[in-house]
Amino acid sequence: MKIIKAPDKLFKDLKKFKISGKSIGFVPTMGALHAGHLSLIAQARKENKIVVVSIFVNPKQFGPQEDLKVYPRPLKKDLLLCKKEKVDYVFLPGANALYAEGFSTYVDVEGLSAVLCGKSRPGHFRGVATIVTKLFNLVQPDVAYFGQKDAQQASIIKKMTKDLNFPVKIKIMPTLREKDGLAMSSRNAYLGKQERKDALVLSRALNLAKVLIRGGAKDTVRIISRMKQLISKNKNAKLDYIAIVDSENLKPLKIISGNYLIALALNIKKVRLIDNFQGRFSTQSKSVPNMGTL
Ligand code: AMP
């Protein structure tokens, strides 16, 4: 496994694989790797000759009041995990290597970036789209892997890839959960014992929605209201939003139909957590995805 810090060195190294037609699978991460990340890497390993993982805590996607400074960076452990997953290249740039003095070019996916998490995290998705663009240019992957856990991010990356004609196939992999239903996240490490219990309110609210839809509920206002009721019972949970939207264009739905996304964000004390599930509703099948054992 090669660890590369300099962007131009990475580009040069990977060029030979492009020339010889070896497929490159790419998994961008901010490190603090958990089983969710590893599932993306394992998929990339299965489908490509060369696997590249980037570990970069991207300052451009953090707001001034957010957790950039304290974001976990267990580098040694991350590198061991990458080695175990048979990663070929770990790209480990310093912030200065990617954002030189005077950096001033950004990628903004209009519309999709302004809704849901974008409302309370202005500039976040601009930072995400910009770093992913830079990484795509440096790695030039054939396939890039992202998690459904960050559903809005996934929609934005797919739209950006299409709009800007990146010759990259985007694969969205299912959310990995702890046994009790909590979606795995690097930020779960911030949760104390009680907060870890409180955090289950996200998957429980989603599960309630799932049960309601399975029982025939279609009115999204009512479903959201029941979810809010459940969340309000937890004193430590401060809701940011719950939304039921079209999973591609993220526009709100009045009635459950087509490919829908139920997304929510809330704070447990200072820790911001997100979760979602994506379902498909057709008159033929009322099936909703499995949220694990809750
Ligand atoms: P991050 O390091 O948080 O930027 O995440 C890197 C990639 O891992 C993103 O594409 C995430 O959507 C994905 N990811 C994060 N958590 C999970 C999870 N629980 N299951 C699957 N993928 C995940």
PDB file of C-alpha atoms and ligand atoms in Angstrom:
ATOM      1  CA  MET A   1       0.000   0.000   0.000  1.00  0.00           C
ATOM      2  CA  LYS A   2       1.384   3.384  -1.034  1.00  0.00           C
ATOM      3  CA  ILE A   3       0.747   6.474   1.052  1.00  0.00           C
ATOM      4  CA  ILE A   4       0.983   9.664  -0.990  1.00  0.00           C
ATOM      5  CA  LYS A   5       0.767  13.221   0.291  1.00  0.00           C
ATOM      6  CA  ALA A   6       1.597  15.320  -2.769  1.00  0.00           C
ATOM      7  CA  PRO A   7      -1.278  15.788  -5.252  1.00  0.00           C
ATOM      8  CA  ASP A   8       0.948  15.863  -8.356  1.00  0.00           C
ATOM      9  CA  LYS A   9       2.747  12.685  -7.231  1.00  0.00           C
ATOM     10  CA  LEU A  10      -0.603  10.903  -6.884  1.00  0.00           C
ATOM     11  CA  PHE A  11      -1.703  12.052 -10.331  1.00  0.00           C
ATOM     12  CA  LYS A  12       1.568  10.887 -11.928  1.00  0.00           C
ATOM     13  CA  ASP A  13       1.522   7.532 -10.143  1.00  0.00           C
ATOM     14  CA  LEU A  14      -2.054   6.764 -11.158  1.00  0.00           C
ATOM     15  CA  LYS A  15      -1.560   7.852 -14.777  1.00  0.00           C
ATOM     16  CA  LYS A  16       0.142   4.566 -15.681  1.00  0.00           C
ATOM     17  CA  PHE A  17      -2.953   2.629 -14.642  1.00  0.00           C
ATOM     18  CA  LYS A  18      -5.170   4.870 -16.743  1.00  0.00           C
ATOM     19  CA  ILE A  19      -2.911   4.321 -19.750  1.00  0.00           C
ATOM     20  CA  SER A  20      -2.883   0.544 -19.308  1.00  0.00           C
ATOM     21  CA  GLY A  21      -6.667   0.506 -18.874  1.00  0.00           C
ATOM     22  CA  LYS A  22      -6.717  -0.734 -15.278  1.00  0.00           C
ATOM     23  CA  SER A  23      -9.905   0.363 -13.578  1.00  0.00           C
ATOM     24  CA  ILE A  24      -9.529   2.683 -10.599  1.00  0.00           C
ATOM     25  CA  GLY A  25     -12.063   2.573  -7.751  1.00  0.00           C
ATOM     26  CA  PHE A  26     -12.055   5.585  -5.443  1.00  0.00           C
ATOM     27  CA  VAL A  27     -13.418   6.089  -1.916  1.00  0.00           C
ATOM     28  CA  PRO A  28     -13.158   9.649  -0.575  1.00  0.00           C
ATOM     29  CA  THR A  29     -13.294   9.882   3.241  1.00  0.00           C
ATOM     30  CA  MET A  30     -12.469  12.182   6.118  1.00  0.00           C
ATOM     31  CA  GLY A  31     -10.900   9.297   8.032  1.00  0.00           C
ATOM     32  CA  ALA A  32     -11.892   7.938  11.476  1.00  0.00           C
ATOM     33  CA  LEU A  33     -12.827   4.891   9.459  1.00  0.00           C
ATOM     34  CA  HIS A  34     -15.606   2.588  10.623  1.00  0.00           C
ATOM     35  CA  ALA A  35     -17.384  -0.410   9.113  1.00  0.00           C
ATOM     36  CA  GLY A  36     -19.497   1.911   6.921  1.00  0.00           C
ATOM     37  CA  HIS A  37     -16.383   3.285   5.212  1.00  0.00           C
ATOM     38  CA  LEU A  38     -14.905  -0.202   5.006  1.00  0.00           C
ATOM     39  CA  SER A  39     -17.980  -1.496   3.172  1.00  0.00           C
ATOM     40  CA  LEU A  40     -17.346   1.098   0.447  1.00  0.00           C
ATOM     41  CA  ILE A  41     -13.682   0.128   0.261  1.00  0.00           C
ATOM     42  CA  ALA A  42     -14.564  -3.588   0.086  1.00  0.00           C
ATOM     43  CA  GLN A  43     -16.947  -2.888  -2.801  1.00  0.00           C
ATOM     44  CA  ALA A  44     -14.260  -0.882  -4.594  1.00  0.00           C
ATOM     45  CA  ARG A  45     -11.798  -3.750  -4.032  1.00  0.00           C
ATOM     46  CA  LYS A  46     -14.261  -6.244  -5.502  1.00  0.00           C
ATOM     47  CA  GLU A  47     -14.858  -4.227  -8.655  1.00  0.00           C
ATOM     48  CA  ASN A  48     -11.523  -2.610  -9.551  1.00  0.00           C
ATOM     49  CA  LYS A  49      -7.878  -3.383 -10.247  1.00  0.00           C
ATOM     50  CA  ILE A  50      -6.686  -0.356  -8.273  1.00  0.00           C
ATOM     51  CA  VAL A  51      -8.286   1.030  -5.110  1.00  0.00           C
ATOM     52  CA  VAL A  52      -7.594   4.579  -3.961  1.00  0.00           C
ATOM     53  CA  VAL A  53      -8.816   5.918  -0.607  1.00  0.00           C
ATOM     54  CA  SER A  54      -8.407   9.564   0.324  1.00  0.00           C
ATOM     55  CA  ILE A  55      -8.284  10.677   3.950  1.00  0.00           C
ATOM     56  CA  PHE A  56      -8.741  14.410   4.204  1.00  0.00           C
ATOM     57  CA  VAL A  57     -10.645  16.462   6.756  1.00  0.00           C
ATOM     58  CA  ASN A  58     -11.764  19.113   4.299  1.00  0.00           C
ATOM     59  CA  PRO A  59     -11.813  22.529   6.007  1.00  0.00           C
ATOM     60  CA  LYS A  60     -14.000  24.025   3.264  1.00  0.00           C
ATOM     61  CA  GLN A  61     -17.012  21.956   4.288  1.00  0.00           C
ATOM     62  CA  PHE A  62     -16.982  22.987   7.957  1.00  0.00           C
ATOM     63  CA  GLY A  63     -18.751  26.111   9.178  1.00  0.00           C
ATOM     64  CA  PRO A  64     -16.979  28.480  11.598  1.00  0.00           C
ATOM     65  CA  GLN A  65     -18.885  27.050  14.595  1.00  0.00           C
ATOM     66  CA  GLU A  66     -18.400  23.426  13.557  1.00  0.00           C
ATOM     67  CA  ASP A  67     -16.093  20.642  14.722  1.00  0.00           C
ATOM     68  CA  LEU A  68     -13.145  20.956  12.283  1.00  0.00           C
ATOM     69  CA  LYS A  69     -10.541  21.254  15.031  1.00  0.00           C
ATOM     70  CA  VAL A  70     -11.769  18.344  17.131  1.00  0.00           C
ATOM     71  CA  TYR A  71     -12.804  16.026  14.277  1.00  0.00           C
ATOM     72  CA  PRO A  72     -11.262  12.618  15.122  1.00  0.00           C
ATOM     73  CA  ARG A  73      -8.018  11.824  13.261  1.00  0.00           C
ATOM     74  CA  PRO A  74      -6.870   8.328  14.298  1.00  0.00           C
ATOM     75  CA  LEU A  75      -4.441   8.115  11.386  1.00  0.00           C
ATOM     76  CA  LYS A  76      -2.453   5.051  12.461  1.00  0.00           C
ATOM     77  CA  LYS A  77      -5.592   2.984  12.917  1.00  0.00           C
ATOM     78  CA  ASP A  78      -7.037   4.226   9.626  1.00  0.00           C
ATOM     79  CA  LEU A  79      -3.916   3.211   7.738  1.00  0.00           C
ATOM     80  CA  LEU A  80      -3.964  -0.249   9.314  1.00  0.00           C
ATOM     81  CA  LEU A  81      -7.595  -0.674   8.297  1.00  0.00           C
ATOM     82  CA  CYS A  82      -6.811   0.414   4.733  1.00  0.00           C
ATOM     83  CA  LYS A  83      -3.972  -2.086   4.593  1.00  0.00           C
ATOM     84  CA  LYS A  84      -6.270  -4.839   5.834  1.00  0.00           C
ATOM     85  CA  GLU A  85      -8.765  -3.985   3.104  1.00  0.00           C
ATOM     86  CA  LYS A  86      -5.959  -4.261   0.515  1.00  0.00           C
ATOM     87  CA  VAL A  87      -6.112  -0.637  -0.555  1.00  0.00           C
ATOM     88  CA  ASP A  88      -3.439   0.215  -3.162  1.00  0.00           C
ATOM     89  CA  TYR A  89      -3.144   3.956  -2.554  1.00  0.00           C
ATOM     90  CA  VAL A  90      -3.993   6.172   0.392  1.00  0.00           C
ATOM     91  CA  PHE A  91      -4.030   9.848  -0.548  1.00  0.00           C
ATOM     92  CA  LEU A  92      -3.238  11.908   2.522  1.00  0.00           C
ATOM     93  CA  PRO A  93      -2.888  15.539   1.506  1.00  0.00           C
ATOM     94  CA  GLY A  94      -2.251  18.403   3.894  1.00  0.00           C
ATOM     95  CA  ALA A  95      -4.794  21.268   3.750  1.00  0.00           C
ATOM     96  CA  ASN A  96      -2.164  23.555   2.219  1.00  0.00           C
ATOM     97  CA  ALA A  97      -1.462  21.096  -0.578  1.00  0.00           C
ATOM     98  CA  LEU A  98      -5.064  21.318  -1.795  1.00  0.00           C
ATOM     99  CA  TYR A  99      -5.900  24.912  -0.927  1.00  0.00           C
ATOM    100  CA  ALA A 100      -2.906  27.042  -1.760  1.00  0.00           C
ATOM    101  CA  GLU A 101      -2.812  30.701  -0.810  1.00  0.00           C
ATOM    102  CA  GLY A 102      -5.288  32.583  -2.999  1.00  0.00           C
ATOM    103  CA  PHE A 103      -7.512  29.568  -3.745  1.00  0.00           C
ATOM    104  CA  SER A 104     -10.777  31.006  -5.078  1.00  0.00           C
ATOM    105  CA  THR A 105     -12.585  28.533  -7.314  1.00  0.00           C
ATOM    106  CA  TYR A 106     -15.647  26.671  -6.060  1.00  0.00           C
ATOM    107  CA  VAL A 107     -18.220  24.252  -7.384  1.00  0.00           C
ATOM    108  CA  ASP A 108     -21.780  25.043  -6.388  1.00  0.00           C
ATOM    109  CA  VAL A 109     -24.590  22.617  -7.176  1.00  0.00           C
ATOM    110  CA  GLU A 110     -27.466  25.081  -7.067  1.00  0.00           C
ATOM    111  CA  GLY A 111     -30.822  24.110  -5.623  1.00  0.00           C
ATOM    112  CA  LEU A 112     -29.870  20.761  -4.144  1.00  0.00           C
ATOM    113  CA  SER A 113     -27.284  22.403  -1.868  1.00  0.00           C
ATOM    114  CA  ALA A 114     -29.696  24.920  -0.367  1.00  0.00           C
ATOM    115  CA  VAL A 115     -32.282  22.519   1.114  1.00  0.00           C
ATOM    116  CA  LEU A 116     -32.300  20.044   4.053  1.00  0.00           C
ATOM    117  CA  CYS A 117     -28.843  20.143   5.716  1.00  0.00           C
ATOM    118  CA  GLY A 118     -27.862  23.032   3.433  1.00  0.00           C
ATOM    119  CA  LYS A 119     -30.201  25.367   5.320  1.00  0.00           C
ATOM    120  CA  SER A 120     -28.399  25.059   8.625  1.00  0.00           C
ATOM    121  CA  ARG A 121     -24.954  24.392   7.120  1.00  0.00           C
ATOM    122  CA  PRO A 122     -24.503  27.186   4.542  1.00  0.00           C
ATOM    123  CA  GLY A 123     -21.463  26.547   2.350  1.00  0.00           C
ATOM    124  CA  HIS A 124     -21.159  22.910   3.431  1.00  0.00           C
ATOM    125  CA  PHE A 125     -22.130  21.338   0.116  1.00  0.00           C
ATOM    126  CA  ARG A 126     -20.120  23.888  -1.839  1.00  0.00           C
ATOM    127  CA  GLY A 127     -17.120  22.642   0.138  1.00  0.00           C
ATOM    128  CA  VAL A 128     -18.070  19.019  -0.558  1.00  0.00           C
ATOM    129  CA  ALA A 129     -18.640  19.546  -4.300  1.00  0.00           C
ATOM    130  CA  THR A 130     -15.370  21.477  -4.594  1.00  0.00           C
ATOM    131  CA  ILE A 131     -13.209  18.875  -2.847  1.00  0.00           C
ATOM    132  CA  VAL A 132     -14.830  15.986  -4.716  1.00  0.00           C
ATOM    133  CA  THR A 133     -14.171  17.813  -8.005  1.00  0.00           C
ATOM    134  CA  LYS A 134     -10.521  18.279  -7.062  1.00  0.00           C
ATOM    135  CA  LEU A 135     -10.196  14.656  -6.001  1.00  0.00           C
ATOM    136  CA  PHE A 136     -11.879  13.409  -9.188  1.00  0.00           C
ATOM    137  CA  ASN A 137      -9.397  15.459 -11.228  1.00  0.00           C
ATOM    138  CA  LEU A 138      -6.419  14.074  -9.316  1.00  0.00           C
ATOM    139  CA  VAL A 139      -7.493  10.428  -9.096  1.00  0.00           C
ATOM    140  CA  GLN A 140      -9.492  10.210 -12.342  1.00  0.00           C
ATOM    141  CA  PRO A 141     -11.380   7.186 -11.053  1.00  0.00           C
ATOM    142  CA  ASP A 142     -13.544   4.921 -13.157  1.00  0.00           C
ATOM    143  CA  VAL A 143     -15.907   4.358 -10.248  1.00  0.00           C
ATOM    144  CA  ALA A 144     -16.356   6.404  -7.048  1.00  0.00           C
ATOM    145  CA  TYR A 145     -18.157   5.054  -3.994  1.00  0.00           C
ATOM    146  CA  PHE A 146     -20.315   7.078  -1.594  1.00  0.00           C
ATOM    147  CA  GLY A 147     -22.672   6.175   1.249  1.00  0.00           C
ATOM    148  CA  GLN A 148     -26.447   6.481   1.342  1.00  0.00           C
ATOM    149  CA  LYS A 149     -25.929   7.655   4.947  1.00  0.00           C
ATOM    150  CA  ASP A 150     -25.215  11.090   3.457  1.00  0.00           C
ATOM    151  CA  ALA A 151     -28.196  11.022   1.106  1.00  0.00           C
ATOM    152  CA  GLN A 152     -28.131  14.708   0.178  1.00  0.00           C
ATOM    153  CA  GLN A 153     -24.416  14.530  -0.525  1.00  0.00           C
ATOM    154  CA  ALA A 154     -25.040  11.496  -2.745  1.00  0.00           C
ATOM    155  CA  SER A 155     -27.706  13.372  -4.772  1.00  0.00           C
ATOM    156  CA  ILE A 156     -25.412  16.392  -5.125  1.00  0.00           C
ATOM    157  CA  ILE A 157     -22.432  14.310  -6.278  1.00  0.00           C
ATOM    158  CA  LYS A 158     -24.575  12.480  -8.834  1.00  0.00           C
ATOM    159  CA  LYS A 159     -25.948  15.775 -10.173  1.00  0.00           C
ATOM    160  CA  MET A 160     -22.512  17.400 -10.263  1.00  0.00           C
ATOM    161  CA  THR A 161     -21.015  14.407 -12.085  1.00  0.00           C
ATOM    162  CA  LYS A 162     -23.752  14.622 -14.704  1.00  0.00           C
ATOM    163  CA  ASP A 163     -23.743  18.413 -15.049  1.00  0.00           C
ATOM    164  CA  LEU A 164     -19.956  18.665 -15.354  1.00  0.00           C
ATOM    165  CA  ASN A 165     -19.522  15.530 -17.514  1.00  0.00           C
ATOM    166  CA  PHE A 166     -17.117  13.759 -15.185  1.00  0.00           C
ATOM    167  CA  PRO A 167     -16.363  10.372 -16.770  1.00  0.00           C
ATOM    168  CA  VAL A 168     -16.913   8.659 -13.420  1.00  0.00           C
ATOM    169  CA  LYS A 169     -19.528   6.105 -12.406  1.00  0.00           C
ATOM    170  CA  ILE A 170     -21.048   6.974  -9.027  1.00  0.00           C
ATOM    171  CA  LYS A 171     -22.083   4.083  -6.792  1.00  0.00           C
ATOM    172  CA  ILE A 172     -24.151   4.694  -3.672  1.00  0.00           C
ATOM    173  CA  MET A 173     -23.815   1.978  -1.028  1.00  0.00           C
ATOM    174  CA  PRO A 174     -26.310   1.188   1.755  1.00  0.00           C
ATOM    175  CA  THR A 175     -25.993   2.658   5.249  1.00  0.00           C
ATOM    176  CA  LEU A 176     -24.271   0.381   7.754  1.00  0.00           C
ATOM    177  CA  ARG A 177     -25.808   0.430  11.220  1.00  0.00           C
ATOM    178  CA  GLU A 178     -24.913  -0.657  14.702  1.00  0.00           C
ATOM    179  CA  LYS A 179     -26.932  -3.636  15.959  1.00  0.00           C
ATOM    180  CA  ASP A 180     -29.412  -1.346  17.715  1.00  0.00           C
ATOM    181  CA  GLY A 181     -30.092   0.668  14.544  1.00  0.00           C
ATOM    182  CA  LEU A 182     -27.831   3.717  14.989  1.00  0.00           C
ATOM    183  CA  ALA A 183     -26.275   4.644  11.653  1.00  0.00           C
ATOM    184  CA  MET A 184     -22.493   4.349  11.862  1.00  0.00           C
ATOM    185  CA  SER A 185     -20.732   7.711  11.800  1.00  0.00           C
ATOM    186  CA  SER A 186     -17.329   9.067  12.760  1.00  0.00           C
ATOM    187  CA  ARG A 187     -19.217  11.606  14.899  1.00  0.00           C
ATOM    188  CA  ASN A 188     -20.735   8.830  17.061  1.00  0.00           C
ATOM    189  CA  ALA A 189     -17.381   8.869  18.865  1.00  0.00           C
ATOM    190  CA  TYR A 190     -18.435  12.188  20.454  1.00  0.00           C
ATOM    191  CA  LEU A 191     -21.450  10.591  22.147  1.00  0.00           C
ATOM    192  CA  GLY A 192     -21.317   9.859  25.875  1.00  0.00           C
ATOM    193  CA  LYS A 193     -23.155   6.870  27.326  1.00  0.00           C
ATOM    194  CA  GLN A 194     -26.531   8.603  27.762  1.00  0.00           C
ATOM    195  CA  GLU A 195     -26.186  10.488  24.464  1.00  0.00           C
ATOM    196  CA  ARG A 196     -25.474   7.225  22.668  1.00  0.00           C
ATOM    197  CA  LYS A 197     -28.844   5.950  23.954  1.00  0.00           C
ATOM    198  CA  ASP A 198     -30.563   9.215  23.020  1.00  0.00           C
ATOM    199  CA  ALA A 199     -29.134   8.971  19.498  1.00  0.00           C
ATOM    200  CA  LEU A 200     -31.395   5.987  18.825  1.00  0.00           C
ATOM    201  CA  VAL A 201     -34.221   8.469  18.428  1.00  0.00           C
ATOM    202  CA  LEU A 202     -33.194   8.995  14.777  1.00  0.00           C
ATOM    203  CA  SER A 203     -33.565   5.405  13.647  1.00  0.00           C
ATOM    204  CA  ARG A 204     -36.665   5.002  15.829  1.00  0.00           C
ATOM    205  CA  ALA A 205     -38.333   7.980  14.158  1.00  0.00           C
ATOM    206  CA  LEU A 206     -37.465   6.574  10.747  1.00  0.00           C
ATOM    207  CA  ASN A 207     -38.739   3.193  11.778  1.00  0.00           C
ATOM    208  CA  LEU A 208     -42.013   4.742  12.895  1.00  0.00           C
ATOM    209  CA  ALA A 209     -42.376   6.349   9.461  1.00  0.00           C
ATOM    210  CA  LYS A 210     -41.654   3.008   7.869  1.00  0.00           C
ATOM    211  CA  VAL A 211     -44.356   1.294   9.940  1.00  0.00           C
ATOM    212  CA  LEU A 212     -46.862   4.050   9.147  1.00  0.00           C
ATOM    213  CA  ILE A 213     -46.166   3.808   5.426  1.00  0.00           C
ATOM    214  CA  ARG A 214     -46.405   0.049   5.540  1.00  0.00           C
ATOM    215  CA  GLY A 215     -49.800   0.523   7.216  1.00  0.00           C
ATOM    216  CA  GLY A 216     -50.964   2.672   4.300  1.00  0.00           C
ATOM    217  CA  ALA A 217     -50.110   6.228   5.465  1.00  0.00           C
ATOM    218  CA  LYS A 218     -49.343   8.506   2.523  1.00  0.00           C
ATOM    219  CA  ASP A 219     -49.808  12.049   3.821  1.00  0.00           C
ATOM    220  CA  THR A 220     -46.274  13.289   4.477  1.00  0.00           C
ATOM    221  CA  VAL A 221     -47.383  16.105   6.832  1.00  0.00           C
ATOM    222  CA  ARG A 222     -49.004  13.533   9.098  1.00  0.00           C
ATOM    223  CA  ILE A 223     -46.045  11.166   8.967  1.00  0.00           C
ATOM    224  CA  ILE A 224     -43.644  13.996   9.823  1.00  0.00           C
ATOM    225  CA  SER A 225     -45.883  15.135  12.662  1.00  0.00           C
ATOM    226  CA  ARG A 226     -45.858  11.618  14.196  1.00  0.00           C
ATOM    227  CA  MET A 227     -42.071  11.497  13.878  1.00  0.00           C
ATOM    228  CA  LYS A 228     -41.787  14.910  15.561  1.00  0.00           C
ATOM    229  CA  GLN A 229     -44.005  13.713  18.408  1.00  0.00           C
ATOM    230  CA  LEU A 230     -41.707  10.762  19.001  1.00  0.00           C
ATOM    231  CA  ILE A 231     -38.573  12.929  18.930  1.00  0.00           C
ATOM    232  CA  SER A 232     -40.045  15.573  21.245  1.00  0.00           C
ATOM    233  CA  LYS A 233     -40.268  12.940  23.995  1.00  0.00           C
ATOM    234  CA  ASN A 234     -36.475  12.911  24.154  1.00  0.00           C
ATOM    235  CA  LYS A 235     -35.340  15.981  26.076  1.00  0.00           C
ATOM    236  CA  ASN A 236     -31.765  15.809  24.807  1.00  0.00           C
ATOM    237  CA  ALA A 237     -32.744  15.764  21.133  1.00  0.00           C
ATOM    238  CA  LYS A 238     -33.018  19.131  19.416  1.00  0.00           C
ATOM    239  CA  LEU A 239     -34.551  18.669  15.979  1.00  0.00           C
ATOM    240  CA  ASP A 240     -33.169  20.551  12.991  1.00  0.00           C
ATOM    241  CA  TYR A 241     -35.487  19.140  10.308  1.00  0.00           C
ATOM    242  CA  ILE A 242     -37.463  16.189   9.068  1.00  0.00           C
ATOM    243  CA  ALA A 243     -38.255  16.145   5.363  1.00  0.00           C
ATOM    244  CA  ILE A 244     -39.898  13.760   2.951  1.00  0.00           C
ATOM    245  CA  VAL A 245     -38.657  14.552  -0.533  1.00  0.00           C
ATOM    246  CA  ASP A 246     -38.140  13.122  -3.991  1.00  0.00           C
ATOM    247  CA  SER A 247     -34.842  11.268  -3.660  1.00  0.00           C
ATOM    248  CA  GLU A 248     -33.370  12.689  -6.867  1.00  0.00           C
ATOM    249  CA  ASN A 249     -34.355  16.360  -6.928  1.00  0.00           C
ATOM    250  CA  LEU A 250     -34.937  16.661  -3.132  1.00  0.00           C
ATOM    251  CA  LYS A 251     -38.227  18.525  -3.694  1.00  0.00           C
ATOM    252  CA  PRO A 252     -40.796  18.052  -0.896  1.00  0.00           C
ATOM    253  CA  LEU A 253     -43.514  15.465  -1.453  1.00  0.00           C
ATOM    254  CA  LYS A 254     -47.074  15.905  -0.181  1.00  0.00           C
ATOM    255  CA  ILE A 255     -47.914  12.283  -0.742  1.00  0.00           C
ATOM    256  CA  ILE A 256     -45.595   9.284  -0.509  1.00  0.00           C
ATOM    257  CA  SER A 257     -44.893   8.327  -4.118  1.00  0.00           C
ATOM    258  CA  GLY A 258     -42.132   7.158  -6.457  1.00  0.00           C
ATOM    259  CA  ASN A 259     -38.606   7.184  -5.083  1.00  0.00           C
ATOM    260  CA  TYR A 260     -38.886   9.053  -1.822  1.00  0.00           C
ATOM    261  CA  LEU A 261     -36.370  10.001   0.830  1.00  0.00           C
ATOM    262  CA  ILE A 262     -37.163  10.570   4.485  1.00  0.00           C
ATOM    263  CA  ALA A 263     -34.288  12.550   5.958  1.00  0.00           C
ATOM    264  CA  LEU A 264     -33.743  14.094   9.347  1.00  0.00           C
ATOM    265  CA  ALA A 265     -31.077  15.929  11.298  1.00  0.00           C
ATOM    266  CA  LEU A 266     -30.946  16.655  14.999  1.00  0.00           C
ATOM    267  CA  ASN A 267     -28.576  17.521  17.747  1.00  0.00           C
ATOM    268  CA  ILE A 268     -27.962  15.372  20.779  1.00  0.00           C
ATOM    269  CA  LYS A 269     -26.389  18.012  22.989  1.00  0.00           C
ATOM    270  CA  LYS A 270     -23.641  19.410  20.755  1.00  0.00           C
ATOM    271  CA  VAL A 271     -23.450  16.445  18.378  1.00  0.00           C
ATOM    272  CA  ARG A 272     -25.232  16.860  15.060  1.00  0.00           C
ATOM    273  CA  LEU A 273     -26.509  13.549  13.680  1.00  0.00           C
ATOM    274  CA  ILE A 274     -28.275  12.731  10.423  1.00  0.00           C
ATOM    275  CA  ASP A 275     -30.075   9.676   9.133  1.00  0.00           C
ATOM    276  CA  ASN A 276     -32.464   8.768   6.352  1.00  0.00           C
ATOM    277  CA  PHE A 277     -34.118   6.040   4.450  1.00  0.00           C
ATOM    278  CA  GLN A 278     -34.926   5.786   0.843  1.00  0.00           C
ATOM    279  CA  GLY A 279     -37.994   3.927  -0.295  1.00  0.00           C
ATOM    280  CA  ARG A 280     -39.896   3.237  -3.450  1.00  0.00           C
ATOM    281  CA  PHE A 281     -43.643   3.443  -3.479  1.00  0.00           C
ATOM    282  CA  SER A 282     -45.637   2.044  -6.317  1.00  0.00           C
ATOM    283  CA  THR A 283     -49.221   0.871  -6.338  1.00  0.00           C
ATOM    284  CA  GLN A 284     -47.970  -2.646  -7.087  1.00  0.00           C
ATOM    285  CA  SER A 285     -45.516  -2.939  -4.208  1.00  0.00           C
ATOM    286  CA  LYS A 286     -45.792  -1.247  -0.841  1.00  0.00           C
ATOM    287  CA  SER A 287     -42.439  -2.559   0.280  1.00  0.00           C
ATOM    288  CA  VAL A 288     -40.060  -0.317   2.240  1.00  0.00           C
ATOM    289  CA  PRO A 289     -36.407  -1.019   2.893  1.00  0.00           C
ATOM    290  CA  ASN A 290     -35.177  -2.919   5.892  1.00  0.00           C
ATOM    291  CA  MET A 291     -33.834  -0.609   8.615  1.00  0.00           C
ATOM    292  CA  GLY A 292     -32.209  -3.414  10.590  1.00  0.00           C
ATOM    293  CA  THR A 293     -33.244  -4.659  13.985  1.00  0.00           C
ATOM    294  CA  LEU A 294     -34.503  -1.753  16.031  1.00  0.00           C
TER     295      LEU A 294
HETATM  296  P1  AMP B   1     -16.993  10.721   5.737  1.00  0.00           P
HETATM  297  O1  AMP B   1     -15.667  10.208   6.181  1.00  0.00           O
HETATM  298  O2  AMP B   1     -17.956  10.927   6.851  1.00  0.00           O
HETATM  299  O3  AMP B   1     -16.880  11.901   4.804  1.00  0.00           O
HETATM  300  O4  AMP B   1     -17.622   9.561   4.865  1.00  0.00           O
HETATM  301  C1  AMP B   1     -16.962   9.021   3.741  1.00  0.00           C
HETATM  302  C2  AMP B   1     -17.934   8.174   2.957  1.00  0.00           C
HETATM  303  O5  AMP B   1     -18.427   7.121   3.786  1.00  0.00           O
HETATM  304  C3  AMP B   1     -19.171   8.972   2.507  1.00  0.00           C
HETATM  305  O6  AMP B   1     -19.496   8.605   1.173  1.00  0.00           O
HETATM  306  C4  AMP B   1     -20.218   8.551   3.484  1.00  0.00           C
HETATM  307  O7  AMP B   1     -21.536   8.658   2.971  1.00  0.00           O
HETATM  308  C5  AMP B   1     -19.835   7.108   3.728  1.00  0.00           C
HETATM  309  N1  AMP B   1     -20.399   6.624   5.002  1.00  0.00           N
HETATM  310  C6  AMP B   1     -20.389   7.267   6.195  1.00  0.00           C
HETATM  311  N2  AMP B   1     -21.078   6.564   7.117  1.00  0.00           N
HETATM  312  C7  AMP B   1     -21.544   5.461   6.494  1.00  0.00           C
HETATM  313  C8  AMP B   1     -22.331   4.341   6.907  1.00  0.00           C
HETATM  314  N3  AMP B   1     -22.801   4.223   8.146  1.00  0.00           N
HETATM  315  N4  AMP B   1     -22.614   3.376   5.999  1.00  0.00           N
HETATM  316  C9  AMP B   1     -22.151   3.486   4.715  1.00  0.00           C
HETATM  317  N5  AMP B   1     -21.398   4.512   4.266  1.00  0.00           N
HETATM  318  C10 AMP B   1     -21.106   5.488   5.134  1.00  0.00           C
END
